[in-house]
Coordinates of C-alpha atoms and ligand atoms in Angstrom, one line a residue:
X1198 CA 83.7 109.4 82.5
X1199 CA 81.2 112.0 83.3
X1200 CA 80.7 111.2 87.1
X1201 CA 83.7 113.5 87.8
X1202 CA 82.0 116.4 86.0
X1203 CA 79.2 115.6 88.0
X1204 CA 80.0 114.8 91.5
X1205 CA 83.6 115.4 92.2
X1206 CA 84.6 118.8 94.0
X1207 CA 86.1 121.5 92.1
X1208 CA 89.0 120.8 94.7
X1209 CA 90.6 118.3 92.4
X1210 CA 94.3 119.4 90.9
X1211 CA 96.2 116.9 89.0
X1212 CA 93.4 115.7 87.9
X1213 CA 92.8 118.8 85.9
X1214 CA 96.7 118.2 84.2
X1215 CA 96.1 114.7 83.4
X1216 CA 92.3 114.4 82.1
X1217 CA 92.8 110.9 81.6
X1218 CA 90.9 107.8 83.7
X1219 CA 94.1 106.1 85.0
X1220 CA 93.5 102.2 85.8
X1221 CA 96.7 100.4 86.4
X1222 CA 100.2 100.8 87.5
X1223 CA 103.6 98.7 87.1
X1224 CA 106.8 100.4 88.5
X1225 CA 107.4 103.5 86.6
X1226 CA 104.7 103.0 84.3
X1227 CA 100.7 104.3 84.7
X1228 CA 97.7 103.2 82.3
X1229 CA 94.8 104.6 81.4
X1230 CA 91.4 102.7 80.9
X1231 CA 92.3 102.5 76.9
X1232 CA 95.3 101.0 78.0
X1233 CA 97.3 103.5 76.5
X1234 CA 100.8 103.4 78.9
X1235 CA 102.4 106.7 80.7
X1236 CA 105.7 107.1 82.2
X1237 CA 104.9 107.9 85.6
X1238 CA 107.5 110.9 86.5
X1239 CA 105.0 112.1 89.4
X1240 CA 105.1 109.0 91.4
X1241 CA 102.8 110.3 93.6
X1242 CA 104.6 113.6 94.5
X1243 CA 107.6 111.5 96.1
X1244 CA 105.3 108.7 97.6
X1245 CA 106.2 106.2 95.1
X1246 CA 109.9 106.3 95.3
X1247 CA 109.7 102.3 95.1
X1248 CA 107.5 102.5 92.0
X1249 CA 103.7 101.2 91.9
X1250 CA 103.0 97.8 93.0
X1251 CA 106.5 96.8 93.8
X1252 CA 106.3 93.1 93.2
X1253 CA 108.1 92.9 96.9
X1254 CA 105.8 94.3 99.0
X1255 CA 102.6 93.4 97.1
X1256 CA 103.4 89.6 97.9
X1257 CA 104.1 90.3 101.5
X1258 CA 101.0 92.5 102.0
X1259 CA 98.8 89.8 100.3
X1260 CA 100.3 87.1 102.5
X1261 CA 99.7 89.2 105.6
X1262 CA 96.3 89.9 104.4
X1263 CA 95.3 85.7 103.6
X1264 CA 97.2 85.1 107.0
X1265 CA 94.1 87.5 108.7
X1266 CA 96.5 90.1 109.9
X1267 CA 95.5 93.0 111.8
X1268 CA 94.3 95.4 109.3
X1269 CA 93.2 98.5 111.2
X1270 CA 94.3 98.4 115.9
X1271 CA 93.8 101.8 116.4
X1272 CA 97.8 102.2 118.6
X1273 CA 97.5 99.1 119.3
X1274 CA 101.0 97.1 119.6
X1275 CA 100.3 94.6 116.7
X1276 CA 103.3 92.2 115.6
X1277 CA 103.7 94.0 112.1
X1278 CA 104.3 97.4 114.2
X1279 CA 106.7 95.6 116.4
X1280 CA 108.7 93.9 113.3
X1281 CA 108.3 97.5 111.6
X1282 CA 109.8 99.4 114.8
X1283 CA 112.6 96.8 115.0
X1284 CA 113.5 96.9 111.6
X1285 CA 113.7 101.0 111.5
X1286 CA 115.6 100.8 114.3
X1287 CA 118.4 98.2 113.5
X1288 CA 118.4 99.1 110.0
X1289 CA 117.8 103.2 109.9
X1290 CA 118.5 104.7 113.0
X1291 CA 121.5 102.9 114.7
X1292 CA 123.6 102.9 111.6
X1293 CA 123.2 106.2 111.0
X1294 CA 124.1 106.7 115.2
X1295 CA 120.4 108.4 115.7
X1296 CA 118.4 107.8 118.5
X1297 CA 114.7 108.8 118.7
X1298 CA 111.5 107.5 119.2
X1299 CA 108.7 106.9 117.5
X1300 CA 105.4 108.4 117.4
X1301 CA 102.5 107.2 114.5
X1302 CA 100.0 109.8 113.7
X1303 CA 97.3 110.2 111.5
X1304 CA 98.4 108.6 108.2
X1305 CA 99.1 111.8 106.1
X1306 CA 102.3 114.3 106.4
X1307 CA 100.8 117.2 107.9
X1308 CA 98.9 115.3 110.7
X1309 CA 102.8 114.6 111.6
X1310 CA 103.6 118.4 111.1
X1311 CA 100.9 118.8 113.4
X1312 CA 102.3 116.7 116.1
X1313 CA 105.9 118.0 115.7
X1314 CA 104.5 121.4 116.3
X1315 CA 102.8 120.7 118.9
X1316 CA 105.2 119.2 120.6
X1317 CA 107.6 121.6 120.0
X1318 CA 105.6 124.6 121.9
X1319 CA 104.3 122.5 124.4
X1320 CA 107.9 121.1 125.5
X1321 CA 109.4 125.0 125.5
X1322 CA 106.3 126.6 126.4
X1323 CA 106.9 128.8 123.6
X1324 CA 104.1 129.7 120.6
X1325 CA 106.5 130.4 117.5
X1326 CA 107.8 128.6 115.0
X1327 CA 110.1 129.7 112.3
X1328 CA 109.3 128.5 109.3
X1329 CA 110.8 129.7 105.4
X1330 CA 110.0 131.5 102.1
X1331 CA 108.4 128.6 100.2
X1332 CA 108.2 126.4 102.7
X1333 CA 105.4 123.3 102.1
X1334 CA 104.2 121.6 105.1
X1335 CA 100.7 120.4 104.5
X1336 CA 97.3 122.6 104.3
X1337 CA 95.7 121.6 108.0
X1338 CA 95.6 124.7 109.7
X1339 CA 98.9 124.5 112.3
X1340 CA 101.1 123.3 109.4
X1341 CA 99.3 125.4 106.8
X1342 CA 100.7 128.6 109.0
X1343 CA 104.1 127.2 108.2
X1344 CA 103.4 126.5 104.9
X1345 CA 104.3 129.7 102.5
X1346 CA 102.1 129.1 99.4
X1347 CA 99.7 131.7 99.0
X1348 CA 97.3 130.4 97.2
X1349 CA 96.7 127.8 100.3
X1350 CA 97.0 130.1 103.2
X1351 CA 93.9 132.0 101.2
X1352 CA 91.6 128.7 101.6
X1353 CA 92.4 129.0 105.3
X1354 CA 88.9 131.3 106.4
X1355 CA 90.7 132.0 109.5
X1356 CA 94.3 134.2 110.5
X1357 CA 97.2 131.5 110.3
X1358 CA 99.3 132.1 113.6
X1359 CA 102.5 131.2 115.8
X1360 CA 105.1 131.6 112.9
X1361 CA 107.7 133.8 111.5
X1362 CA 109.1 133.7 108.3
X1363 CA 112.7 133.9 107.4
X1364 CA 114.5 133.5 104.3
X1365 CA 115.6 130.1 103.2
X1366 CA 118.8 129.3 101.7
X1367 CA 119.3 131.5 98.8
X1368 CA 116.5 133.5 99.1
X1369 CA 118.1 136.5 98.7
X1370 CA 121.1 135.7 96.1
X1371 CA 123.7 133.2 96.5
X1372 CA 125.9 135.2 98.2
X1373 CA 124.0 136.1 101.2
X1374 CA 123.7 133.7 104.4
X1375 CA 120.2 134.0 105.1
X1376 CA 121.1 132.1 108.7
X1377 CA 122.9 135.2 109.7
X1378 CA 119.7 137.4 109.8
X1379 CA 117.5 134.7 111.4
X1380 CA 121.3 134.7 114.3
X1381 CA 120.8 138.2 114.3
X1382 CA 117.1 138.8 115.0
X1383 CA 117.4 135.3 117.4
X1384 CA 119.8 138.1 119.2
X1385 CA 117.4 140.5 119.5
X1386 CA 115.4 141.0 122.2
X1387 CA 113.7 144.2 119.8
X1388 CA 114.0 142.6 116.3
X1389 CA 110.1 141.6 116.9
X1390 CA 110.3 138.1 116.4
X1391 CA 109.3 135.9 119.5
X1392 CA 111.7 133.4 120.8
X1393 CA 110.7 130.6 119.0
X1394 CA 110.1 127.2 120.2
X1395 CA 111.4 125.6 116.6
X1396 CA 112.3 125.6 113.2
X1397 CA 111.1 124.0 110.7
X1398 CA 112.8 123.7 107.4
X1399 CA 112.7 121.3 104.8
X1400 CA 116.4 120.3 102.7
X1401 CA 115.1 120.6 99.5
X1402 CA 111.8 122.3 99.4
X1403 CA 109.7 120.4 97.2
X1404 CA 106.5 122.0 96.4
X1405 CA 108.4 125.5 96.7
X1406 CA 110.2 124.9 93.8
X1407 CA 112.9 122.2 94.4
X1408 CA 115.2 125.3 96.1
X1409 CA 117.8 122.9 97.7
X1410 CA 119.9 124.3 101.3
X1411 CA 123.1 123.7 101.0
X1412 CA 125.1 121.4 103.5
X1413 CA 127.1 124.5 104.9
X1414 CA 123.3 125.8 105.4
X1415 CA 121.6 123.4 107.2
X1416 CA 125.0 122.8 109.5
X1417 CA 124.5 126.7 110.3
X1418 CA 121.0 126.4 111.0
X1419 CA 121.9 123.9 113.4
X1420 CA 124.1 125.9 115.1
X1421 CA 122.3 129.3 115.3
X1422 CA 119.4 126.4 116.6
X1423 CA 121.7 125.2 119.7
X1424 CA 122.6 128.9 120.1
X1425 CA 119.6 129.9 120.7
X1426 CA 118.4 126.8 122.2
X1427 CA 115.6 126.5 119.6
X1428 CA 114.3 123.1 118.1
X1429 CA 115.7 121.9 114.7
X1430 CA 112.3 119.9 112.8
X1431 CA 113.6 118.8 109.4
X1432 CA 110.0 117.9 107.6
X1433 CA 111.5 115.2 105.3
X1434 CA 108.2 113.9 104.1
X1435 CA 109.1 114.5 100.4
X1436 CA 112.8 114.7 100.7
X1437 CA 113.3 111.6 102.9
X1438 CA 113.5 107.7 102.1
X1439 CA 115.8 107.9 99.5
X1440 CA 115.2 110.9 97.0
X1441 CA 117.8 113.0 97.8
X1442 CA 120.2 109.8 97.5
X1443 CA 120.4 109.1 101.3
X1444 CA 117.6 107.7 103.7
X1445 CA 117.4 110.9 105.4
X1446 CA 118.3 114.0 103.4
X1447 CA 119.7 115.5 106.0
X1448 CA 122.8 113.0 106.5
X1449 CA 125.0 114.2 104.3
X1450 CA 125.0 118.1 105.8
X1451 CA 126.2 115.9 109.5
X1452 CA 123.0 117.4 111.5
X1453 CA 120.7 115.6 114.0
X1454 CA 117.7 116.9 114.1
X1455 CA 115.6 117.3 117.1
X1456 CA 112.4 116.0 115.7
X1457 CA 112.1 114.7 112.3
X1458 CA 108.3 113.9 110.1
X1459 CA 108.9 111.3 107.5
X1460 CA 105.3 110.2 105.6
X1461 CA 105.2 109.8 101.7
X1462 CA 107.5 107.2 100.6
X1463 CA 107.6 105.7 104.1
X1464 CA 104.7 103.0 103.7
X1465 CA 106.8 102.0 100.5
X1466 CA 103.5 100.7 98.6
X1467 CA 101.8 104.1 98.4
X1468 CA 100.0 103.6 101.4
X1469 CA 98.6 106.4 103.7
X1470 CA 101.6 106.3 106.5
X1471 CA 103.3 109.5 108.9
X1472 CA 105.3 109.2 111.7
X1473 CA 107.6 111.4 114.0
X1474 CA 111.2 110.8 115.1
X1475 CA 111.5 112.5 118.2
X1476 CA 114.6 113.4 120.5
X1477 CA 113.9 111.1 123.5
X1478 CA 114.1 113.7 126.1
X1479 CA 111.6 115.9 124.0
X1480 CA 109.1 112.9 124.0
X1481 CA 107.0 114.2 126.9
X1482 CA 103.4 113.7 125.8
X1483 CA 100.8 112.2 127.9
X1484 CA 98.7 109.1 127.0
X1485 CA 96.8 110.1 124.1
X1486 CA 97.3 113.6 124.1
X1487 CA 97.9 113.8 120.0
X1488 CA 95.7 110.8 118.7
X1489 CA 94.0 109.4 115.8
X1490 CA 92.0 106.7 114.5
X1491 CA 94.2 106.3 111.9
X1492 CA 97.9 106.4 113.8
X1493 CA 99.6 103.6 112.3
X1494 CA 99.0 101.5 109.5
X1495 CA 99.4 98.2 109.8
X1496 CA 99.4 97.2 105.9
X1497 CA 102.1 100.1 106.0
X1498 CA 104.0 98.8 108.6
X1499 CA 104.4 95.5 106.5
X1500 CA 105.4 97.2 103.2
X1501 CA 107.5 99.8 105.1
X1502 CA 109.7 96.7 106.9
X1503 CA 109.5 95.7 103.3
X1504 CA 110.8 98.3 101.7
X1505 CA 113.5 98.9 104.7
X1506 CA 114.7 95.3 104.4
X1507 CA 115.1 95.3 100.8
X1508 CA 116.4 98.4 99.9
X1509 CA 117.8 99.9 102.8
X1510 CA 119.9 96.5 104.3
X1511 CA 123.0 97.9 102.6
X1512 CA 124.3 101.0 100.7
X1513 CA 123.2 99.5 97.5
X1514 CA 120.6 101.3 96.4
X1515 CA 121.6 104.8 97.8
X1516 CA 124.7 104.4 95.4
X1517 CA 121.8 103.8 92.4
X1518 CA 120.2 106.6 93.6
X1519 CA 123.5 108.8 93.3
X1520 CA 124.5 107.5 90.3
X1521 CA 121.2 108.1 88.9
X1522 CA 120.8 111.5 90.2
X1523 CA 124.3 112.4 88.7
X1524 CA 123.0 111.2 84.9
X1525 CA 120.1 113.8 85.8
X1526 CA 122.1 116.5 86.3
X1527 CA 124.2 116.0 83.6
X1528 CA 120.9 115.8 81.5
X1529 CA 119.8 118.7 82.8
X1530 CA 122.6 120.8 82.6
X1531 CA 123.0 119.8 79.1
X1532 CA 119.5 120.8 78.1
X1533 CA 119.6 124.6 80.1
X1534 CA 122.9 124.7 77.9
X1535 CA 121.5 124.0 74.7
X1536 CA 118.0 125.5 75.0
X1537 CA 118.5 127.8 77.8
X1538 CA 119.5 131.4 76.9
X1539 CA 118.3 132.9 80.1
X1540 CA 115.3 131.1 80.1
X1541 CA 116.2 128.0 82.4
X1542 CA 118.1 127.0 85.0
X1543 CA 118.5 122.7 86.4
X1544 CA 118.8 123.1 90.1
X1545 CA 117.9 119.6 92.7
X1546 CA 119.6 117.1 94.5
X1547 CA 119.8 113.4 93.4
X1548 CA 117.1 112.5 92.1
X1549 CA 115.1 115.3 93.4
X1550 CA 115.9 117.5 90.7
X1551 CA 114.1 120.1 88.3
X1552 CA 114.2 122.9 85.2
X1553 CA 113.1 126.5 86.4
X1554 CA 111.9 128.3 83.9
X1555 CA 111.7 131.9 83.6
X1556 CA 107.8 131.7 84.2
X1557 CA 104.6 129.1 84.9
X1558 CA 102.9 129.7 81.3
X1559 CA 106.4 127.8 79.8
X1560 CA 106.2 125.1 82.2
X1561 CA 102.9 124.5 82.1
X1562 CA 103.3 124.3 78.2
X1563 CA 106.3 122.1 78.4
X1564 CA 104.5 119.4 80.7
X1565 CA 101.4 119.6 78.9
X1566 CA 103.2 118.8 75.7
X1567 CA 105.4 115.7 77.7
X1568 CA 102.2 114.7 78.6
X1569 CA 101.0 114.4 74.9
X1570 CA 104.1 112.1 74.5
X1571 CA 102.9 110.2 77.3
X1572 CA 104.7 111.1 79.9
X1573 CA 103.1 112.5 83.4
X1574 CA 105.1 115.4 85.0
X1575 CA 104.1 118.3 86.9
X1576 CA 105.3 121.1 87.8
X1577 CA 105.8 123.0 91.2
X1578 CA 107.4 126.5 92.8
X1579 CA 105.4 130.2 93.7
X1580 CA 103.8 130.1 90.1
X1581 CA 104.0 126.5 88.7
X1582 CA 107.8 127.5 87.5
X1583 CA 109.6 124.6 88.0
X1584 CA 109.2 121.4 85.8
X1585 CA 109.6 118.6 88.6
X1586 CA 111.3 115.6 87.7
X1587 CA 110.3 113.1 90.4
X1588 CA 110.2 109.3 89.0
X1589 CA 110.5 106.5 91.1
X1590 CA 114.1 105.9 92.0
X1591 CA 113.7 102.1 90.7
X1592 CA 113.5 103.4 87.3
X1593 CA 115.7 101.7 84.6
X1594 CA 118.0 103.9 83.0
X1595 CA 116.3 102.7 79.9
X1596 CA 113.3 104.6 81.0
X1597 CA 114.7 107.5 83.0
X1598 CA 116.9 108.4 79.7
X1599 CA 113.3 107.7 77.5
X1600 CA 111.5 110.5 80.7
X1601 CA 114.2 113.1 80.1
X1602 CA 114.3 112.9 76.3
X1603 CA 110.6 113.2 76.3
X1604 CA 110.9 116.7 78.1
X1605 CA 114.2 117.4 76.4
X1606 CA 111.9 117.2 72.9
X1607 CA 108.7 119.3 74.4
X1608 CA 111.1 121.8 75.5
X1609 CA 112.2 122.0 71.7
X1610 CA 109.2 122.3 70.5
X1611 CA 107.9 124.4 72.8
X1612 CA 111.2 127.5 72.1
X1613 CA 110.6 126.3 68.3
X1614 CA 107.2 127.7 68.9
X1615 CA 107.7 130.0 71.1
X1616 CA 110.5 131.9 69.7
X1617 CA 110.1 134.9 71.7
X1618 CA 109.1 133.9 75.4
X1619 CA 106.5 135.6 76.6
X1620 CA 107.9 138.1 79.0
X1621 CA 105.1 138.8 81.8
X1622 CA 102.2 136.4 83.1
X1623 CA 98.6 137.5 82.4
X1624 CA 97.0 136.6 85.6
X1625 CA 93.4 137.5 84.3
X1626 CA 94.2 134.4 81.8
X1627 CA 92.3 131.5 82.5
X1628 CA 94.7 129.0 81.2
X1629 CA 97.2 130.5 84.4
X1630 CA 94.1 130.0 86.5
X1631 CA 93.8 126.6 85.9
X1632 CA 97.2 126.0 86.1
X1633 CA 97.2 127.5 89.9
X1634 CA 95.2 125.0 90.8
X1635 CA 97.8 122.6 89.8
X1636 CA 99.9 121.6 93.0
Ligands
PLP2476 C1 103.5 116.5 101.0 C2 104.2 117.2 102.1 C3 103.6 117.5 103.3 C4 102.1 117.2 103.5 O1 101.8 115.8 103.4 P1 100.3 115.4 103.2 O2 100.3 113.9 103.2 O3 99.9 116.0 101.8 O4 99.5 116.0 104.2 C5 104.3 118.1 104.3 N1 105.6 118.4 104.1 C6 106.2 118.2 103.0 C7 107.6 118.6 102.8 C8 105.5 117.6 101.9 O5 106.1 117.4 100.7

C-alpha cells in the first residue's frame, strides 16, 4: 500500500523489517492482507505473552462492551477497576506475600517509569537515579535519561539529567561483581556520584540485549540498596507477567522491590495498560499530582482480570512456561554448538531467551532470512546483535519447535553463505543504517 510511503513518518521501525500489510492475528500466528500466515515470534515485544486475540478475553471484552461498560472514566473507580484491583490482589500480590499499592498511569511503560521516578526523588528529596549499561526504560525524556541506548538519547534535543550509570551484571566479565563498585562509590562521599534517590534495573534487559542478572545479583543490589538506604525500582514491563517463567521476574532472586512498573503484557489482550506497585509508606502523592487522561483502562482492566484469572489462579502455567523455556535453551545451546565457532552465544531466561551474534549485520541477515520462511523475529542489543526469541508463551510446542527450526535453518544458510563472517561493521553502510532503526 503506498499511503505509508506517502504519509507515515520516517519514525516507523519494524515496519521497515517486515514490509508486509499485516491484517489478522490468531495466537501465535500473524497474516498478511494475501493471507499469507507468519509465526509471530515478536508478539509485540513481550505484550502478547497471551498470544493475539486470546479467545478468553476477547469474549469477556465483547460482553463488557454489548453490556455498555465503561469504556474510557478518566480515574474514575469503575466496577471493572475494582474487580481488576481485587483480583491482582488476591491472586498476585498476597501469594507472593507483597504488599503495595496501586497507581494507573498513562497507558504506556514509560509514562509508569515516569511516575516511579518521580516518586522516587520527590519521597527522598534526592535528584539521581542509578540506572545501567543497556538499560531500556522508554524514550520520554525522564525515563529516556535512564535509558542507555544511544541512538535514542540522540533524538532527545535537550541534556538528559538526574542519573548515573553503573555497570549491570556482567558488564565487565563474569567474574567481576559490578554491585561492589556501585557499594563502593555509594561509600564515597568523593567518588562523584550523588546519593541517589533509586535504582532502577531491569532482570533481564530486554531491548539491551536479553543480558540476564543473576539471582545472587539482584539479592546484592538489594542489599547495597538498604545499605545505603536507596530505592530498589525493578521496571518489569517486558520481563514481567510471565516471560521469565514467574509473574514477577524478580521472585525467584527472593527480593521485594520498593516500587515496581509492570505495562506490556499486563492488559493481556494487547491493550495500551501501565501501572505502579508502590511500597505503601512511599505512596505519598497528592491528589492528582502525576495524572493522565489515559490512567487506566477499563477494557484492560477486564482482559487483565482475565488473564489473571485464567492463567495466573494456580502454578499451571508458570510450570509451561519453565518447561518451555528449558526446551529453548536446550535448542539454543545445541545450535551455538553446532554452528557456533565463536560466532554465537544462547543467553535468556525462560522464555526470554536469545542468540548473540558476534555482530548486527549477521543478525540482521539471519532474521531477515526467518522472515522469508515466514517467521517474524527481531533482533535487539547496542547494534541489533542479539536475535530475540520472544513468542507468546501460549505457543504449542508444535509451533515453538517449527519457530526455532526456522532460525536454526536461516542460520545455516546464512554460515553456508557466509563462510568467513565478516569481521568489522561498516557503519557508513546503509543496509546497517536501516537496521538501526530497527528497535
Ligand atoms: C518497552 C519497555 C519500556 C517502555 O514501554 P513503552 O510502552 O514503549 O513506553 C520500559 N521499560 C522496559 C523494560 C521495556 O521493555
Amino acid at each position: 500500500m503506498k499511503i505509508f510511503e506517502e504519509i507515515e513518518s520516517e519514525v516507523q521501525s519494524y515496519a521497515r523489517s517486515f514490509p508486509r500489510v499485516f491484517h489478522k492475528a490468531k495466537g501465535e500466528f500473524l497474516y498478511d492482507e494475501e493471507g499469507q500466515q507468519y509465526l509471530d515470534f515478536l508478539a509485540g515485544a513481550g505484550t502478547l505473552n497471551y498470544g493475539h486475540n486470546n479467545p478468553l478475553f476477547k469474549e469477556k471484552l465483547l460482553d463488557y462492551i454489548h453490556e455498555d461498560g465503561i469504556t474510557h472514566g478518566l480515574d474514575l473507580h469503575t466496577r471493572a477497576k475494582g474487580d481488576f484491583l481485587e483480583t491482582f490482589n488476591e491472586k498476585i500480590l498476597k501469594p507472593r506475600n507483597l504488599e503495595y499499592v496501586v497507581q494507573f498511569t498513562g497507558p504506556t511503560g514509560t509514562n509508569a517509569v515516569e511516575a516511579a521516578m518521580k516518586l522516587a526523588r520527590n519521597v527522598t528529596g534526592r535528584e539521581n537515579i542509578i540506572a545501567f549499561t543497556n538499560g531500556f526504560h522508554g524514550v520520554s525524556l525522564g525515563a529516556l535519561a535512564a535509558t542507555g541506548n544511544s541512538h535514542h538519547r540522540n533524538a532527545a534535543g535537550v541534556s538528559l539529567n538526574g542519573t548515573s550509570r553503573m555497570p549491570y551484571d556482567g558488564y565487565l566479565g563474569d567474574d567481576i561483581d559490578t554491585n561492589a563498585y556501585l557499594d563502593k562509590v555509594l561509600s564515597d562521599s568523593s567518588s562523584g556520584i550523588d546519593h541517589p534517590a533509586a535504582v532502577i534495573v531491569e532482570t533481564v534487559q530486554g531491548e539491551g540485549g536479553i543480558n540476564t542478572a543473576s539471582f545472587a545479583w539482584l539479592k546484592n543490589l538489594e542489599q547495597v540498596c538498604r545499605k545505603h538506604e536507596v530505592l530498589l525500582i525493578i521496571d518489569d514491563i517486558q520481563a514481567g507477567c510471565g516471560r521469565t517463567g514467574t509473574f514477577f521476574s524478580f521472585e525467584e532472586a527472593g527480593i521485594k522491590p520498593d516500587i515496581v512498573t509492570l505495562s506490556k503484557s499486563l492488559g493481556g489482550y494487547g491493550l495500551p495498560f501501565a501501572m505502579v506497585l508502590i511500597r505503601p509508606d512511599l505512596d505519598q502523592w497528592k491528589p492528582g499530582e502525576h495524572n493522565g487522561t489515559f490512567r487506566g483502562n477499563n477494557f484492560a482492566f477486564v482482559t487483565a482480570k482475565a488473564a489473571i484469572d485464567h492463567y495466573w489462579s494456580d502454578d499451571k502455567f508458570s510450570n509451561e512456561i519453565k518447561r518451555k523455556g528449558d526446551y529453548v535453551s536446550k535448542r539454543l545451546a545445541s545450535i551455538v554448538e553446532q554452528y557456533g565457532e565463536g560466532n554465537f552465544t544462547a543467553r535468556g531466561r525462560g522464555m526470554f531467551q536469545g542468540i548473540n551474534c558476534i555482530n548486527g549485520e549477521l543478525a540482521g541477515k539471519i532474521t531477515r532470512s526467518a522472515f522469508k520462511k515466514g517467521l517474524v523475529i527481531e533482533t535487539s542489543g547496542a547494534d541489533d546483535q542479539v536475535v530475540k526469541f520472544l513468542c507468546p508463551l501460549i505457543i504449542s510446542d508444535e509451533n515453538l519447535k517449527k519457530g526455532i527450526d526456522i532460525v536454526e535453518q536461516a542460520i545455516k544458510e546464512v554460515c553456508a553463505k557466509e563462510n568467513t563472517i565478516p569481521e568489522e561493521v561498516n557503519y557508513f553502510d546503509n543496509e546497517h543504517l536501516d537496521q538501526l532503526g530497527n528497535e
